[in-house]
Amino acid sequence: MGVVVLALAAGFLTYSLSVGGVATKRGNYEISAKFGEAGSLAPGAAVSVAGVKVGTVSQVTLEPKTYLAVAKLSIDPTVKLPADSTAKITSDGLLGGAHIAIAPGAALDDLKPGGEIENTQGAVDIFGLIGSVIRPQGGASSDAAASSTPAPANPATQPAESY
Amino acid sequence: MAEAEAARRVANPIQVLGRSTLAAVRMVGSVGVFAVRGVAAALTPPWFLSQLWRQIVAIGFFSLPVVGLTAVFTGAALALNIFTGGGRFNAEQVMPQIVALGITRELGPVLAALMLAGRVSAAIAAEIGAMRATEQIDAMRTLSTDPFRYLVGPRLLAGVLMLPLLTAVADTIGVAGGWLVATRVLEFSPTIYIRNTLDFLQAWDVVSGLIKAAVFGFIVALMGCYHGYNASGGARGVGRATTHAVVSSAILIFASDYLLTTFFTHAAQ
């Protein structure tokens, strides 16, 4: 009986690992991407191309000199990404967890293991956006709200752009 | 006479209170001393390796069927209940994650420990109690074999080593039980269920459960040994010892489960 229980447990475990894709993680290659705003991106988040999961975020750290968030992405070796691909942090739902969506570029050469995705788009601060639309701040606020363009909607970026 | 009787009746609740408090304190002290002696015997050579192996087989291997059956039915029932509960706020889809978390953090270790308390703690108490009743423990001491080394140490070690392994099996089978119900009855996709579970579970969810299991294994073996070793009064005493072993290990499992969970929750922050 004990042997049967052990065999069942081992069988289910191997089945899960083969289905869950943890076992195939070993051959993955790693690339990095820098973001101005990582939002709620955390290790373990999915990396997808065209909505299909091709890897995971293995690490999110801060680069001390530039104050950029550096995400290390572990990518399935069968997926070759063009060097000018774009990485974008999006969320699963309106308030769901963050993941990285990669839009493949058109360059002829691929990203090498250890390479970096140059074109990135950080997380969108939804509550910041909502707040700036509801209560616009700053001198140009009335004009900005009236013209209803989303570009100056984030007041935090304005001082940085002004010099 | 009447006055003395009245005085006794007035003093009676106080006496009962004092007597039970003293008994409780004495009990805690003697269990503590017993535990320290047992751990010392378990950790220092010479070891009785054949005894240890016998206990590992008895506690670990032969408990597998009962632990596996408990886990599979618990996982299945948990899946149905969480599906119902999640449905009340349209969150049926998080059922795999909640089942996995509940099994690995709480139900796997606690249920495996409770089954072990019923199966192993009682058996240890009966075995050692019978040896005490037939004066085999005294004979052992006469032959200059330390009963702590020969009887208590191997059982404590086997309990601490085997319950985490049993819990790992219980975790796996419990999730499998939830998976079975989810895919056969509730029409979840088998692969999505497993992928959700694996993506969601963190190493600490499983590891904290295994740490709990090691503590519970110690409690189960300790209570069996303590009550068996201190059994008195022949066959009736042995029966009483098994009952006490099961009841006290079950209570201690729940109490220490709460304490450990509190500790882990604060440590994680």
Coordinates of C-alpha atoms in Angstrom, one line a residue:
Chain A
M1 CA 0.0 0.0 0.0
G2 CA 2.8 2.4 0.9
V3 CA 4.5 1.7 -2.4
V4 CA 1.2 2.5 -4.3
V5 CA 0.9 5.8 -2.5
L6 CA 4.5 6.7 -3.2
A7 CA 4.1 5.8 -6.9
L8 CA 0.9 7.8 -7.2
A9 CA 2.5 10.9 -5.6
A10 CA 5.6 10.5 -7.8
G11 CA 3.4 10.1 -10.9
F12 CA 1.4 13.2 -10.2
L13 CA 4.5 15.2 -9.5
T14 CA 6.2 14.2 -12.7
Y15 CA 3.0 14.9 -14.7
S16 CA 2.7 18.3 -13.1
L17 CA 6.3 19.3 -13.7
S18 CA 6.1 18.2 -17.3
V19 CA 2.9 20.2 -17.8
G20 CA 3.9 23.2 -15.8
G21 CA 7.1 23.7 -17.7
V22 CA 9.3 24.0 -14.7
A23 CA 11.4 21.2 -15.9
T24 CA 12.2 22.9 -19.2
K25 CA 13.4 26.0 -17.5
R26 CA 17.0 24.8 -17.4
G27 CA 18.0 25.7 -21.0
N28 CA 16.6 29.2 -20.9
Y29 CA 18.8 32.2 -21.8
E30 CA 18.7 35.5 -20.0
I31 CA 18.3 39.0 -21.3
S32 CA 17.7 42.3 -19.5
A33 CA 15.5 45.3 -19.9
K34 CA 15.5 48.7 -18.2
F35 CA 12.3 50.4 -17.2
G36 CA 11.6 53.9 -15.8
E37 CA 8.8 52.4 -13.8
A38 CA 8.5 48.8 -12.9
G39 CA 5.2 49.1 -11.1
S40 CA 4.1 45.8 -9.5
L41 CA 6.4 43.7 -11.7
A42 CA 7.9 40.9 -9.5
P43 CA 10.1 37.9 -10.1
G44 CA 8.0 35.0 -11.5
A45 CA 5.9 37.3 -13.7
A46 CA 5.3 36.0 -17.2
V47 CA 7.1 37.2 -20.3
S48 CA 5.0 36.9 -23.4
V49 CA 5.2 37.4 -27.1
A50 CA 1.8 37.9 -28.8
G51 CA 0.1 36.7 -25.6
V52 CA 2.0 33.4 -25.5
K53 CA 4.2 32.9 -22.5
V54 CA 7.8 32.5 -23.5
G55 CA 9.6 33.0 -20.3
T56 CA 9.6 34.5 -16.8
V57 CA 11.0 37.5 -15.0
S58 CA 13.8 36.1 -12.8
Q59 CA 14.9 39.3 -11.0
V60 CA 13.9 43.0 -10.6
T61 CA 16.6 45.3 -9.2
L62 CA 17.4 49.0 -9.2
E63 CA 20.4 50.3 -11.1
P64 CA 21.7 52.8 -8.5
K65 CA 23.3 55.3 -11.0
T66 CA 20.4 55.8 -13.3
Y67 CA 17.5 54.9 -10.9
L68 CA 16.1 52.6 -13.6
A69 CA 14.5 49.3 -12.7
V70 CA 16.5 46.4 -14.4
A71 CA 14.5 43.3 -15.0
K72 CA 16.2 40.1 -15.9
L73 CA 14.1 37.9 -18.2
S74 CA 14.6 34.2 -18.6
I75 CA 13.5 33.3 -22.1
D76 CA 12.7 29.9 -23.8
P77 CA 15.7 29.1 -26.0
T78 CA 13.5 28.2 -29.0
V79 CA 12.3 31.8 -29.1
K80 CA 14.7 34.1 -30.9
L81 CA 13.9 37.8 -30.4
P82 CA 15.1 40.5 -32.9
A83 CA 17.5 43.0 -31.4
D84 CA 15.1 45.9 -31.8
S85 CA 12.2 44.3 -30.0
T86 CA 10.2 46.3 -27.6
A87 CA 9.5 45.2 -24.0
K88 CA 6.4 46.7 -22.3
I89 CA 5.0 46.2 -18.8
T90 CA 1.3 45.5 -18.9
S91 CA -1.1 44.2 -16.4
D92 CA -3.2 41.1 -16.7
G93 CA -6.4 42.9 -15.8
L94 CA -7.2 46.5 -14.8
L95 CA -5.8 45.9 -11.4
G96 CA -4.2 42.5 -12.0
G97 CA -0.5 41.5 -11.6
A98 CA 2.0 42.9 -14.1
H99 CA 3.7 40.9 -16.8
I100 CA 6.1 41.9 -19.7
A101 CA 4.8 41.8 -23.2
I102 CA 7.5 41.8 -25.9
A103 CA 6.7 43.1 -29.4
P104 CA 9.2 41.6 -31.8
G105 CA 11.1 44.1 -34.0
A106 CA 12.3 43.8 -37.5
A107 CA 16.1 43.7 -37.1
L108 CA 18.0 40.9 -38.8
D109 CA 20.2 40.0 -35.9
D110 CA 18.8 38.4 -32.8
L111 CA 19.3 39.3 -29.1
K112 CA 22.2 37.3 -27.7
P113 CA 22.0 35.7 -24.3
G114 CA 22.9 38.4 -21.8
G115 CA 21.8 41.1 -24.3
E116 CA 19.6 44.0 -23.4
I117 CA 16.3 45.1 -24.9
E118 CA 16.8 48.8 -25.7
N119 CA 13.2 49.8 -26.4
T120 CA 11.1 49.6 -23.3
Q121 CA 7.9 51.0 -22.0
G122 CA 7.5 51.0 -18.2
A123 CA 4.4 50.4 -16.2
V124 CA 1.5 52.8 -16.5
D125 CA 0.4 54.1 -13.1
I126 CA -3.3 53.8 -13.5
F127 CA -4.2 55.6 -10.3
G128 CA -1.8 58.4 -11.1
L129 CA -3.5 58.8 -14.5
I130 CA -7.0 58.7 -12.9
G131 CA -5.9 61.2 -10.3
S132 CA -4.3 63.6 -12.8
V133 CA -7.5 63.6 -14.9
I134 CA -9.8 64.1 -12.0
R135 CA -7.7 66.7 -10.2
P136 CA -5.2 68.3 -12.7
Q137 CA -2.4 70.1 -10.9
G138 CA 0.2 72.7 -12.0
G139 CA -0.1 76.1 -13.9
A140 CA -1.2 74.7 -17.3
S141 CA -3.7 72.4 -15.7
S142 CA -6.9 74.1 -17.0
D143 CA -5.6 74.1 -20.5
A144 CA -4.4 70.5 -20.3
A145 CA -7.7 69.3 -18.8
A146 CA -9.7 71.2 -21.4
S147 CA -7.7 69.9 -24.4
S148 CA -8.0 66.4 -22.8
T149 CA -4.8 65.2 -24.3
P150 CA -3.3 62.4 -22.3
A151 CA 0.3 63.5 -22.9
P152 CA 0.7 66.2 -20.1
A153 CA -1.6 64.2 -17.8
N154 CA 1.2 63.0 -15.6
P155 CA 2.3 66.0 -13.5
A156 CA 5.3 64.2 -12.1
T157 CA 7.1 64.1 -15.4
Q158 CA 6.7 67.8 -16.1
P159 CA 9.5 69.2 -14.0
A160 CA 11.9 66.6 -15.4
E161 CA 11.1 67.7 -18.9
S162 CA 11.4 71.4 -18.2
Y163 CA 15.2 71.6 -18.2
Chain B
M1 CA -17.4 17.9 62.7
A2 CA -20.0 19.9 60.9
E3 CA -17.8 23.0 61.0
A4 CA -14.8 21.1 59.6
E5 CA -17.1 19.7 56.8
A6 CA -18.3 23.2 56.0
A7 CA -14.8 24.6 56.0
R8 CA -13.7 21.9 53.6
R9 CA -16.6 22.6 51.3
V10 CA -15.6 26.3 51.2
A11 CA -12.0 25.5 50.6
N12 CA -12.8 22.8 48.1
P13 CA -12.8 24.9 44.9
I14 CA -9.6 26.5 46.0
Q15 CA -8.1 23.1 46.7
V16 CA -9.1 21.8 43.3
L17 CA -7.7 24.9 41.6
G18 CA -4.4 24.6 43.4
R19 CA -4.2 20.9 42.9
S20 CA -4.8 21.1 39.2
T21 CA -2.4 24.0 38.8
L22 CA 0.3 22.1 40.6
A23 CA -0.4 19.0 38.5
A24 CA -0.2 21.1 35.3
V25 CA 3.1 22.7 36.3
R26 CA 4.5 19.3 37.3
M27 CA 3.4 17.8 34.0
V28 CA 5.0 20.6 32.0
G29 CA 8.2 20.2 33.9
S30 CA 8.4 16.4 33.6
V31 CA 7.6 16.5 29.9
G32 CA 10.3 19.1 29.5
V33 CA 12.9 17.0 31.3
F34 CA 11.8 13.9 29.4
A35 CA 12.1 15.8 26.1
V36 CA 15.6 17.1 26.9
R37 CA 16.8 13.6 27.9
G38 CA 15.2 12.2 24.8
V39 CA 16.8 14.7 22.5
A40 CA 20.2 14.3 24.2
A41 CA 19.9 10.5 23.7
A42 CA 18.8 11.0 20.1
L43 CA 21.6 13.4 19.1
T44 CA 24.7 11.8 20.8
P45 CA 26.3 8.5 20.0
P46 CA 26.1 5.5 20.5
W47 CA 23.0 5.2 18.2
F48 CA 21.0 2.0 17.8
L49 CA 20.7 2.2 14.1
S50 CA 18.7 -1.0 13.6
Q51 CA 16.1 0.4 16.1
L52 CA 16.1 3.7 14.2
W53 CA 15.5 1.9 10.9
R54 CA 12.7 -0.1 12.4
Q55 CA 11.0 3.1 13.6
I56 CA 11.5 4.8 10.3
V57 CA 9.8 2.0 8.5
A58 CA 7.0 1.8 11.2
I59 CA 6.4 5.5 11.4
G60 CA 7.1 6.6 7.9
F61 CA 6.4 3.8 5.4
F62 CA 3.4 2.1 7.1
S63 CA 1.7 5.5 7.6
L64 CA 1.8 6.3 3.9
P65 CA -1.6 4.7 3.0
V66 CA -3.6 6.4 5.8
V67 CA -1.9 9.8 5.1
G68 CA -2.5 9.4 1.4
L69 CA -6.1 8.6 1.7
T70 CA -6.7 11.5 4.2
A71 CA -4.9 13.9 1.8
V72 CA -6.8 12.9 -1.4
F73 CA -10.2 13.2 0.2
T74 CA -9.3 16.4 2.0
G75 CA -8.0 18.0 -1.2
A76 CA -11.1 16.9 -3.1
A77 CA -13.5 18.3 -0.5
L78 CA -11.5 21.5 -0.2
A79 CA -11.7 22.0 -3.9
L80 CA -15.5 21.7 -3.9
N81 CA -15.9 24.0 -0.9
I82 CA -13.5 26.7 -2.2
F83 CA -15.3 26.5 -5.6
T84 CA -18.6 27.1 -3.9
G85 CA -17.2 29.9 -1.7
G86 CA -15.3 31.5 -4.6
G87 CA -18.5 31.4 -6.7
R88 CA -20.1 33.8 -4.2
F89 CA -17.9 36.6 -5.5
N90 CA -17.2 35.3 -9.0
A91 CA -13.7 34.0 -8.1
E92 CA -14.1 30.3 -8.9
Q93 CA -10.9 30.6 -11.0
V94 CA -8.6 31.1 -8.1
M95 CA -9.6 27.8 -6.6
P96 CA -6.4 25.9 -7.6
Q97 CA -4.3 28.5 -5.9
I98 CA -6.3 28.5 -2.7
V99 CA -6.4 24.7 -2.6
A100 CA -2.6 24.5 -3.1
L101 CA -2.0 27.2 -0.4
G102 CA -4.3 25.5 2.1
I103 CA -2.9 22.1 1.5
T104 CA 0.8 23.0 1.7
R105 CA 0.7 25.6 4.5
E106 CA -1.9 24.1 6.7
L107 CA -3.8 20.9 6.0
G108 CA -1.0 18.7 4.7
P109 CA 1.2 19.0 7.8
V110 CA -1.7 19.1 10.3
L111 CA -3.7 16.2 8.9
A112 CA -0.6 14.0 8.4
A113 CA 0.4 14.8 12.0
L114 CA -3.1 14.0 13.3
M115 CA -3.2 10.7 11.5
L116 CA 0.2 10.0 12.9
A117 CA -1.0 10.9 16.3
G118 CA -3.8 8.4 16.0
R119 CA -1.6 5.7 14.5
V120 CA 1.9 6.1 15.8
S121 CA 1.6 8.0 19.1
A122 CA -0.9 5.4 20.4
A123 CA 1.2 2.5 19.1
I124 CA 4.4 3.9 20.8
A125 CA 2.5 4.5 24.1
A126 CA 1.1 1.0 24.0
E127 CA 4.4 -0.6 23.2
I128 CA 6.5 1.3 25.8
G129 CA 3.6 1.1 28.3
A130 CA 3.5 -2.6 28.0
M131 CA 7.2 -2.8 28.4
R132 CA 6.9 -0.7 31.5
A133 CA 4.0 -2.9 32.9
T134 CA 6.0 -6.1 32.3
E135 CA 9.1 -4.5 33.9
Q136 CA 11.1 -4.8 30.7
I137 CA 12.3 -1.3 31.0
D138 CA 13.7 -2.0 34.5
A139 CA 15.3 -5.2 33.1
M140 CA 16.8 -3.1 30.3
R141 CA 18.4 -0.8 32.8
T142 CA 19.7 -3.7 34.8
L143 CA 21.5 -4.9 31.6
S144 CA 23.0 -1.4 31.5
T145 CA 21.0 -0.4 28.3
D146 CA 19.8 3.1 28.6
P147 CA 16.0 2.9 27.7
F148 CA 16.2 6.5 26.5
R149 CA 18.9 5.6 23.9
Y150 CA 17.2 2.3 22.9
L151 CA 13.5 3.3 23.0
V152 CA 13.0 7.0 23.1
G153 CA 15.8 8.4 20.9
P154 CA 15.1 6.4 17.8
R155 CA 11.4 7.1 17.9
L156 CA 12.0 10.9 18.3
L157 CA 14.4 10.9 15.4
A158 CA 12.1 8.9 13.2
G159 CA 9.2 11.2 14.0
V160 CA 11.2 14.3 13.2
L161 CA 12.6 12.8 10.0
M162 CA 9.6 11.0 8.7
L163 CA 6.7 13.4 9.2
P164 CA 8.1 16.1 6.8
L165 CA 8.5 13.4 4.2
L166 CA 5.0 12.2 4.8
T167 CA 3.8 15.8 4.6
A168 CA 5.5 16.2 1.2
V169 CA 3.6 13.1 0.0
A170 CA 0.4 14.5 1.6
D171 CA 0.9 17.9 -0.2
T172 CA 1.3 16.2 -3.5
I173 CA -1.6 13.9 -3.1
G174 CA -3.8 16.6 -1.6
V175 CA -3.3 18.8 -4.7
A176 CA -3.9 15.8 -6.9
G177 CA -7.2 15.2 -5.1
G178 CA -8.2 18.8 -5.7
W179 CA -7.1 18.5 -9.3
L180 CA -9.1 15.3 -9.8
V181 CA -12.3 16.9 -8.6
A182 CA -11.6 20.1 -10.5
T183 CA -11.0 18.3 -13.8
R184 CA -13.6 15.5 -13.5
V185 CA -16.5 17.3 -11.8
L186 CA -15.9 21.1 -12.2
E187 CA -14.6 21.0 -15.8
F188 CA -11.3 22.8 -15.1
S189 CA -8.6 22.4 -17.7
P190 CA -6.1 19.8 -16.3
T191 CA -3.0 21.6 -17.6
I192 CA -4.2 25.1 -16.6
Y193 CA -5.0 23.9 -13.1
I194 CA -1.5 22.6 -12.6
R195 CA 0.2 25.6 -14.3
N196 CA -1.8 28.0 -12.0
T197 CA -0.8 26.0 -9.0
L198 CA 2.9 25.8 -9.9
D199 CA 3.1 29.5 -10.9
F200 CA 1.4 30.6 -7.7
L201 CA 3.1 28.4 -5.1
Q202 CA 6.2 29.8 -3.6
A203 CA 9.0 27.7 -2.1
W204 CA 8.2 29.1 1.4
D205 CA 4.6 27.8 1.2
V206 CA 5.9 24.3 1.0
V207 CA 9.0 24.7 3.3
S208 CA 7.0 26.3 6.1
G209 CA 4.7 23.4 6.0
L210 CA 7.6 21.0 6.2
I211 CA 9.1 22.8 9.2
K212 CA 5.7 22.6 10.9
A213 CA 5.7 18.9 10.1
A214 CA 9.1 18.3 11.8
V215 CA 7.8 20.0 15.0
F216 CA 4.6 17.9 14.9
G217 CA 6.6 14.7 14.3
F218 CA 8.6 15.5 17.4
I219 CA 5.4 16.1 19.4
V220 CA 3.8 12.9 18.3
A221 CA 6.8 10.7 19.1
L222 CA 7.4 12.6 22.4
M223 CA 3.9 12.2 23.6
G224 CA 3.8 8.5 22.8
C225 CA 7.1 7.9 24.5
Y226 CA 6.3 10.1 27.5
H227 CA 2.9 8.6 28.3
G228 CA 4.1 5.0 27.6
Y229 CA 7.2 5.5 29.7
N230 CA 5.2 6.8 32.6
A231 CA 2.4 4.3 32.4
S232 CA 1.4 2.7 35.7
G233 CA -1.2 0.3 36.8
G234 CA -0.9 -2.7 34.4
A235 CA -3.1 -3.2 31.4
R236 CA -5.5 -0.4 32.5
G237 CA -2.5 1.9 32.7
V238 CA -1.5 1.1 29.2
G239 CA -4.9 1.9 27.9
R240 CA -4.9 5.2 29.7
A241 CA -1.5 5.9 28.4
T242 CA -2.5 5.4 24.8
T243 CA -5.6 7.7 25.2
H244 CA -3.5 10.4 26.9
A245 CA -0.8 10.1 24.2
V246 CA -3.3 10.6 21.3
V247 CA -5.3 13.4 23.0
S248 CA -2.3 15.4 24.2
S249 CA -0.4 15.1 20.9
A250 CA -3.5 16.2 19.0
I251 CA -4.0 19.3 21.3
L252 CA -0.3 20.1 21.2
I253 CA -0.3 19.8 17.4
F254 CA -3.1 22.4 17.0
A255 CA -1.6 24.7 19.6
S256 CA 1.9 24.6 18.1
D257 CA 0.4 25.0 14.7
Y258 CA -1.1 28.3 15.6
L259 CA 2.1 29.5 17.3
L260 CA 4.2 28.4 14.3
T261 CA 1.9 30.0 11.8
T262 CA 1.9 33.3 13.8
F263 CA 5.7 33.1 13.9
F264 CA 6.0 32.5 10.2
T265 CA 3.5 35.2 9.4
H266 CA 5.6 37.8 11.3
A267 CA 8.9 36.4 10.1
A268 CA 7.7 36.8 6.5
Q269 CA 6.9 40.5 6.9

